[in-house]
Amino acid sequence: MDHILVVDDDAGIRDVIAEFLGRHGFSVATAGDGREMEREMARQRPDLVVLDLMLPGEDGLSICRRMSRPDGPAVIMLSAMGEETDRIVGLELGADDYLAKPCNPRELLARVRAVMRRRREPRMVEDSLGAACEFAGWRLDLVRHELRSPQGVVVNLSSGEFSLLRAFVERPQRVLTRDQLLEFARGPQSDAFDRAIDVQISRLRRKLEDSGGETELIRTVRSEGYIFTPKVSRSA
């Protein structure tokens, strides 16, 4: 049973979300702020955190930044503001998805299921193409969800960044539109918007460049999309 932690300072919202997710097969805990969240995480590590943007004390964006690591839980952010800029910032900090408040519990349930499915979905490609991809000196381990730079340094990727990079390395040297990248990285049922892909590509490029990349691995093709430029080889 997947364990979900709902973090919101509004007790009514917490209870509604927790009760609804609990009725649909999830183990659910709740917290009203960052401190309570840490206590709950110490009791049981969540698979996914539903995280309000505006919290007393440490805000949701700061918490999301702390949890954005390969072994961290998935994060779905909630915000009463609902502005596109807030969605972009949340995605830049590693959130897996974003919903404006008030949200329909059924839509939140669908998003939770989609995020968890992406995290654990078995990939046939690992059997057919090998467990790792190598390109321009880099190595992407598809099983460990680990990226190593040409210098052998592990580069931390959020789950969204990993899915996006995987979509690229599985389809190198071909132009991919934003819609295709959304489908390959997030699934055909995703309703994420184009700007989200631009944001994650920008983050991914920055991490590749800051970690010793000497060539432009992801190139923008004007009015068409993006292309992953290096050759990719497969290994066990």
GROMACS .gro file of N, CA, C and O in nm, residues 147-213:
model
  268
  147LEU      N    1   2.230   0.923  -1.267
  147LEU     CA    2   2.304   0.984  -1.378
  147LEU      C    3   2.444   1.018  -1.330
  147LEU      O    4   2.462   1.084  -1.227
  148ARG      N    5   2.545   0.972  -1.406
  148ARG     CA    6   2.685   1.003  -1.374
  148ARG      C    7   2.746   1.086  -1.485
  148ARG      O    8   2.729   1.056  -1.603
  149SER      N    9   2.819   1.189  -1.446
  149SER     CA   10   2.884   1.278  -1.541
  149SER      C   11   3.007   1.212  -1.600
  149SER      O   12   3.052   1.106  -1.552
  150PRO      N   13   3.067   1.270  -1.704
  150PRO     CA   14   3.192   1.214  -1.758
  150PRO      C   15   3.303   1.205  -1.655
  150PRO      O   16   3.396   1.125  -1.669
  151GLN      N   17   3.293   1.286  -1.548
  151GLN     CA   18   3.393   1.282  -1.441
  151GLN      C   19   3.358   1.180  -1.332
  151GLN      O   20   3.429   1.167  -1.233
  152GLY      N   21   3.247   1.108  -1.351
  152GLY     CA   22   3.207   1.006  -1.254
  152GLY      C   23   3.127   1.058  -1.136
  152GLY      O   24   3.103   0.986  -1.040
  153VAL      N   25   3.082   1.183  -1.144
  153VAL     CA   26   3.006   1.244  -1.034
  153VAL      C   27   2.856   1.217  -1.054
  153VAL      O   28   2.804   1.233  -1.165
  154VAL      N   29   2.789   1.176  -0.948
  154VAL     CA   30   2.645   1.152  -0.955
  154VAL      C   31   2.573   1.287  -0.956
  154VAL      O   32   2.597   1.373  -0.872
  155VAL      N   33   2.485   1.304  -1.055
  155VAL     CA   34   2.407   1.427  -1.069
  155VAL      C   35   2.264   1.399  -1.021
  155VAL      O   36   2.198   1.310  -1.074
  156ASN      N   37   2.219   1.473  -0.922
  156ASN     CA   38   2.085   1.451  -0.868
  156ASN      C   39   1.979   1.501  -0.965
  156ASN      O   40   1.984   1.615  -1.011
  157LEU      N   41   1.883   1.415  -0.996
  157LEU     CA   42   1.771   1.450  -1.082
  157LEU      C   43   1.641   1.427  -1.008
  157LEU      O   44   1.627   1.330  -0.934
  158SER      N   45   1.546   1.518  -1.027
  158SER     CA   46   1.411   1.492  -0.977
  158SER      C   47   1.349   1.383  -1.063
  158SER      O   48   1.399   1.350  -1.172
  159SER      N   49   1.237   1.326  -1.019
  159SER     CA   50   1.174   1.221  -1.097
  159SER      C   51   1.129   1.273  -1.233
  159SER      O   52   1.137   1.202  -1.334
  160GLY      N   53   1.082   1.398  -1.237
  160GLY     CA   54   1.042   1.456  -1.364
  160GLY      C   55   1.158   1.474  -1.459
  160GLY      O   56   1.147   1.448  -1.580
  161GLU      N   57   1.273   1.518  -1.408
  161GLU     CA   58   1.392   1.535  -1.491
  161GLU      C   59   1.443   1.402  -1.542
  161GLU      O   60   1.485   1.390  -1.657
  162PHE      N   61   1.439   1.300  -1.455
  162PHE     CA   62   1.482   1.167  -1.499
  162PHE      C   63   1.393   1.116  -1.611
  162PHE      O   64   1.442   1.063  -1.712
  163SER      N   65   1.261   1.129  -1.596
  163SER     CA   66   1.169   1.082  -1.700
  163SER      C   67   1.192   1.155  -1.831
  163SER      O   68   1.186   1.095  -1.940
  164LEU      N   69   1.221   1.284  -1.822
  164LEU     CA   70   1.245   1.363  -1.943
  164LEU      C   71   1.375   1.321  -2.010
  164LEU      O   72   1.380   1.301  -2.133
  165LEU      N   73   1.483   1.305  -1.932
  165LEU     CA   74   1.610   1.262  -1.990
  165LEU      C   75   1.596   1.123  -2.051
  165LEU      O   76   1.652   1.095  -2.158
  166ARG      N   77   1.522   1.037  -1.984
  166ARG     CA   78   1.501   0.903  -2.038
  166ARG      C   79   1.428   0.909  -2.173
  166ARG      O   80   1.463   0.836  -2.266
  167ALA      N   81   1.328   0.996  -2.181
  167ALA     CA   82   1.257   1.012  -2.309
  167ALA      C   83   1.353   1.053  -2.420
  167ALA      O   84   1.342   1.007  -2.534
  168PHE      N   85   1.450   1.138  -2.386
  168PHE     CA   86   1.547   1.182  -2.486
  168PHE      C   87   1.643   1.069  -2.526
  168PHE      O   88   1.666   1.045  -2.645
  169VAL      N   89   1.702   1.001  -2.427
  169VAL     CA   90   1.805   0.902  -2.460
  169VAL      C   91   1.746   0.780  -2.531
  169VAL      O   92   1.817   0.710  -2.603
  170GLU      N   93   1.616   0.755  -2.512
  170GLU     CA   94   1.552   0.645  -2.584
  170GLU      C   95   1.517   0.682  -2.728
  170GLU      O   96   1.484   0.595  -2.809
  171ARG      N   97   1.527   0.813  -2.759
  171ARG     CA   98   1.492   0.861  -2.894
  171ARG      C   99   1.594   0.966  -2.939
  171ARG      O  100   1.558   1.081  -2.966
  172PRO      N  101   1.722   0.927  -2.946
  172PRO     CA  102   1.825   1.027  -2.978
  172PRO      C  103   1.823   1.070  -3.124
  172PRO      O  104   1.772   0.999  -3.211
  173GLN      N  105   1.877   1.188  -3.146
  173GLN     CA  106   1.901   1.241  -3.281
  173GLN      C  107   1.774   1.246  -3.366
  173GLN      O  108   1.777   1.219  -3.485
  174ARG      N  109   1.665   1.278  -3.302
  174ARG     CA  110   1.540   1.303  -3.375
  174ARG      C  111   1.465   1.415  -3.305
  174ARG      O  112   1.473   1.430  -3.182
  175VAL      N  113   1.395   1.495  -3.382
  175VAL     CA  114   1.321   1.608  -3.326
  175VAL      C  115   1.198   1.557  -3.253
  175VAL      O  116   1.121   1.477  -3.307
  176LEU      N  117   1.181   1.602  -3.129
  176LEU     CA  118   1.065   1.566  -3.048
  176LEU      C  119   0.988   1.693  -3.015
  176LEU      O  120   1.046   1.790  -2.965
  177THR      N  121   0.858   1.694  -3.042
  177THR     CA  122   0.776   1.809  -3.010
  177THR      C  123   0.749   1.812  -2.859
  177THR      O  124   0.769   1.712  -2.789
  178ARG      N  125   0.697   1.924  -2.811
  178ARG     CA  126   0.662   1.933  -2.670
  178ARG      C  127   0.554   1.832  -2.635
  178ARG      O  128   0.558   1.771  -2.529
  179ASP      N  129   0.454   1.817  -2.722
  179ASP     CA  130   0.348   1.720  -2.696
  179ASP      C  131   0.403   1.578  -2.686
  179ASP      O  132   0.362   1.499  -2.599
  180GLN      N  133   0.498   1.543  -2.774
  180GLN     CA  134   0.558   1.410  -2.768
  180GLN      C  135   0.635   1.391  -2.638
  180GLN      O  136   0.626   1.286  -2.573
  181LEU      N  137   0.711   1.493  -2.598
  181LEU     CA  138   0.788   1.483  -2.474
  181LEU      C  139   0.697   1.470  -2.353
  181LEU      O  140   0.725   1.393  -2.260
  182LEU      N  141   0.585   1.544  -2.353
  182LEU     CA  142   0.489   1.532  -2.244
  182LEU      C  143   0.435   1.389  -2.236
  182LEU      O  144   0.423   1.331  -2.129
  183GLU      N  145   0.403   1.331  -2.352
  183GLU     CA  146   0.349   1.196  -2.353
  183GLU      C  147   0.454   1.093  -2.314
  183GLU      O  148   0.428   1.004  -2.233
  184PHE      N  149   0.576   1.105  -2.370
  184PHE     CA  150   0.681   1.008  -2.339
  184PHE      C  151   0.723   1.016  -2.193
  184PHE      O  152   0.750   0.912  -2.129
  185ALA      N  153   0.729   1.136  -2.136
  185ALA     CA  154   0.780   1.154  -2.000
  185ALA      C  155   0.671   1.139  -1.895
  185ALA      O  156   0.698   1.092  -1.785
  186ARG      N  157   0.548   1.176  -1.928
  186ARG     CA  158   0.443   1.179  -1.826
  186ARG      C  159   0.325   1.089  -1.856
  186ARG      O  160   0.236   1.073  -1.773
  187GLY      N  161   0.319   1.033  -1.977
  187GLY     CA  162   0.210   0.944  -2.011
  187GLY      C  163   0.104   1.013  -2.094
  187GLY      O  164   0.089   1.135  -2.089
  188PRO      N  165   0.027   0.935  -2.170
  188PRO     CA  166  -0.072   0.991  -2.261
  188PRO      C  167  -0.187   1.063  -2.192
  188PRO      O  168  -0.256   1.142  -2.254
  189GLN      N  169  -0.209   1.038  -2.062
  189GLN     CA  170  -0.319   1.102  -1.992
  189GLN      C  171  -0.279   1.232  -1.927
  189GLN      O  172  -0.361   1.298  -1.862
  190SER      N  173  -0.154   1.273  -1.942
  190SER     CA  174  -0.107   1.395  -1.878
  190SER      C  175  -0.177   1.516  -1.939
  190SER      O  176  -0.197   1.526  -2.059
  191ASP      N  177  -0.212   1.613  -1.852
  191ASP     CA  178  -0.266   1.739  -1.902
  191ASP      C  179  -0.172   1.854  -1.867
  191ASP      O  180  -0.212   1.970  -1.857
  192ALA      N  181  -0.044   1.821  -1.847
  192ALA     CA  182   0.055   1.924  -1.821
  192ALA      C  183   0.063   2.018  -1.941
  192ALA      O  184   0.029   1.983  -2.052
  193PHE      N  185   0.110   2.138  -1.916
  193PHE     CA  186   0.112   2.237  -2.022
  193PHE      C  187   0.252   2.247  -2.082
  193PHE      O  188   0.351   2.207  -2.022
  194ASP      N  189   0.260   2.301  -2.205
  194ASP     CA  190   0.386   2.306  -2.279
  194ASP      C  191   0.497   2.372  -2.198
  194ASP      O  192   0.612   2.329  -2.204
  195ARG      N  193   0.464   2.479  -2.128
  195ARG     CA  194   0.567   2.554  -2.056
  195ARG      C  195   0.638   2.466  -1.953
  195ARG      O  196   0.755   2.487  -1.922
  196ALA      N  197   0.568   2.365  -1.900
  196ALA     CA  198   0.630   2.276  -1.802
  196ALA      C  199   0.749   2.203  -1.862
  196ALA      O  200   0.852   2.184  -1.797
  197ILE      N  201   0.738   2.160  -1.987
  197ILE     CA  202   0.848   2.091  -2.053
  197ILE      C  203   0.965   2.187  -2.073
  197ILE      O  204   1.080   2.152  -2.050
  198ASP      N  205   0.936   2.311  -2.114
  198ASP     CA  206   1.042   2.410  -2.131
  198ASP      C  207   1.118   2.432  -2.001
  198ASP      O  208   1.241   2.441  -2.000
  199VAL      N  209   1.045   2.439  -1.891
  199VAL     CA  210   1.107   2.461  -1.761
  199VAL      C  211   1.198   2.345  -1.724
  199VAL      O  212   1.312   2.363  -1.681
  200GLN      N  213   1.146   2.223  -1.740
  200GLN     CA  214   1.227   2.107  -1.700
  200GLN      C  215   1.347   2.088  -1.792
  200GLN      O  216   1.454   2.046  -1.746
  201ILE      N  217   1.332   2.119  -1.919
  201ILE     CA  218   1.447   2.111  -2.010
  201ILE      C  219   1.553   2.214  -1.969
  201ILE      O  220   1.673   2.184  -1.970
  202SER      N  221   1.510   2.332  -1.930
  202SER     CA  222   1.604   2.435  -1.885
  202SER      C  223   1.681   2.387  -1.762
  202SER      O  224   1.803   2.403  -1.753
  203ARG      N  225   1.610   2.325  -1.667
  203ARG     CA  226   1.677   2.272  -1.547
  203ARG      C  227   1.774   2.160  -1.584
  203ARG      O  228   1.885   2.153  -1.533
  204LEU      N  229   1.728   2.071  -1.671
  204LEU     CA  230   1.810   1.958  -1.711
  204LEU      C  231   1.936   2.005  -1.783
  204LEU      O  232   2.047   1.958  -1.755
  205ARG      N  233   1.921   2.099  -1.874
  205ARG     CA  234   2.038   2.156  -1.944
  205ARG      C  235   2.137   2.215  -1.846
  205ARG      O  236   2.257   2.195  -1.856
  206ARG      N  237   2.085   2.291  -1.749
  206ARG     CA  238   2.172   2.357  -1.652
  206ARG      C  239   2.250   2.254  -1.571
  206ARG      O  240   2.371   2.271  -1.545
  207LYS      N  241   2.185   2.146  -1.531
  207LYS     CA  242   2.255   2.043  -1.453
  207LYS      C  243   2.362   1.973  -1.538
  207LYS      O  244   2.471   1.944  -1.490
  208LEU      N  245   2.330   1.947  -1.664
  208LEU     CA  246   2.428   1.883  -1.753
  208LEU      C  247   2.548   1.975  -1.775
  208LEU      O  248   2.663   1.930  -1.775
  209GLU      N  249   2.522   2.104  -1.794
  209GLU     CA  250   2.631   2.198  -1.818
  209GLU      C  251   2.715   2.219  -1.692
  209GLU      O  252   2.838   2.223  -1.698
  210ASP      N  253   2.649   2.233  -1.577
  210ASP     CA  254   2.721   2.258  -1.453
  210ASP      C  255   2.802   2.137  -1.406
  210ASP      O  256   2.890   2.151  -1.322
  211SER      N  257   2.771   2.019  -1.460
  211SER     CA  258   2.839   1.897  -1.416
  211SER      C  259   2.945   1.849  -1.515
  211SER      O  260   2.983   1.732  -1.514
  212GLY      N  261   2.991   1.936  -1.599
  212GLY     CA  262   3.104   1.901  -1.684
  212GLY      C  263   3.071   1.872  -1.827
  212GLY      O  264   3.157   1.824  -1.902
  213GLY      N  265   2.948   1.899  -1.870
  213GLY     CA  266   2.915   1.877  -2.010
  213GLY      C  267   2.986   1.977  -2.100
  213GLY      O  268   2.983   2.097  -2.075
   0.00000   0.00000   0.00000
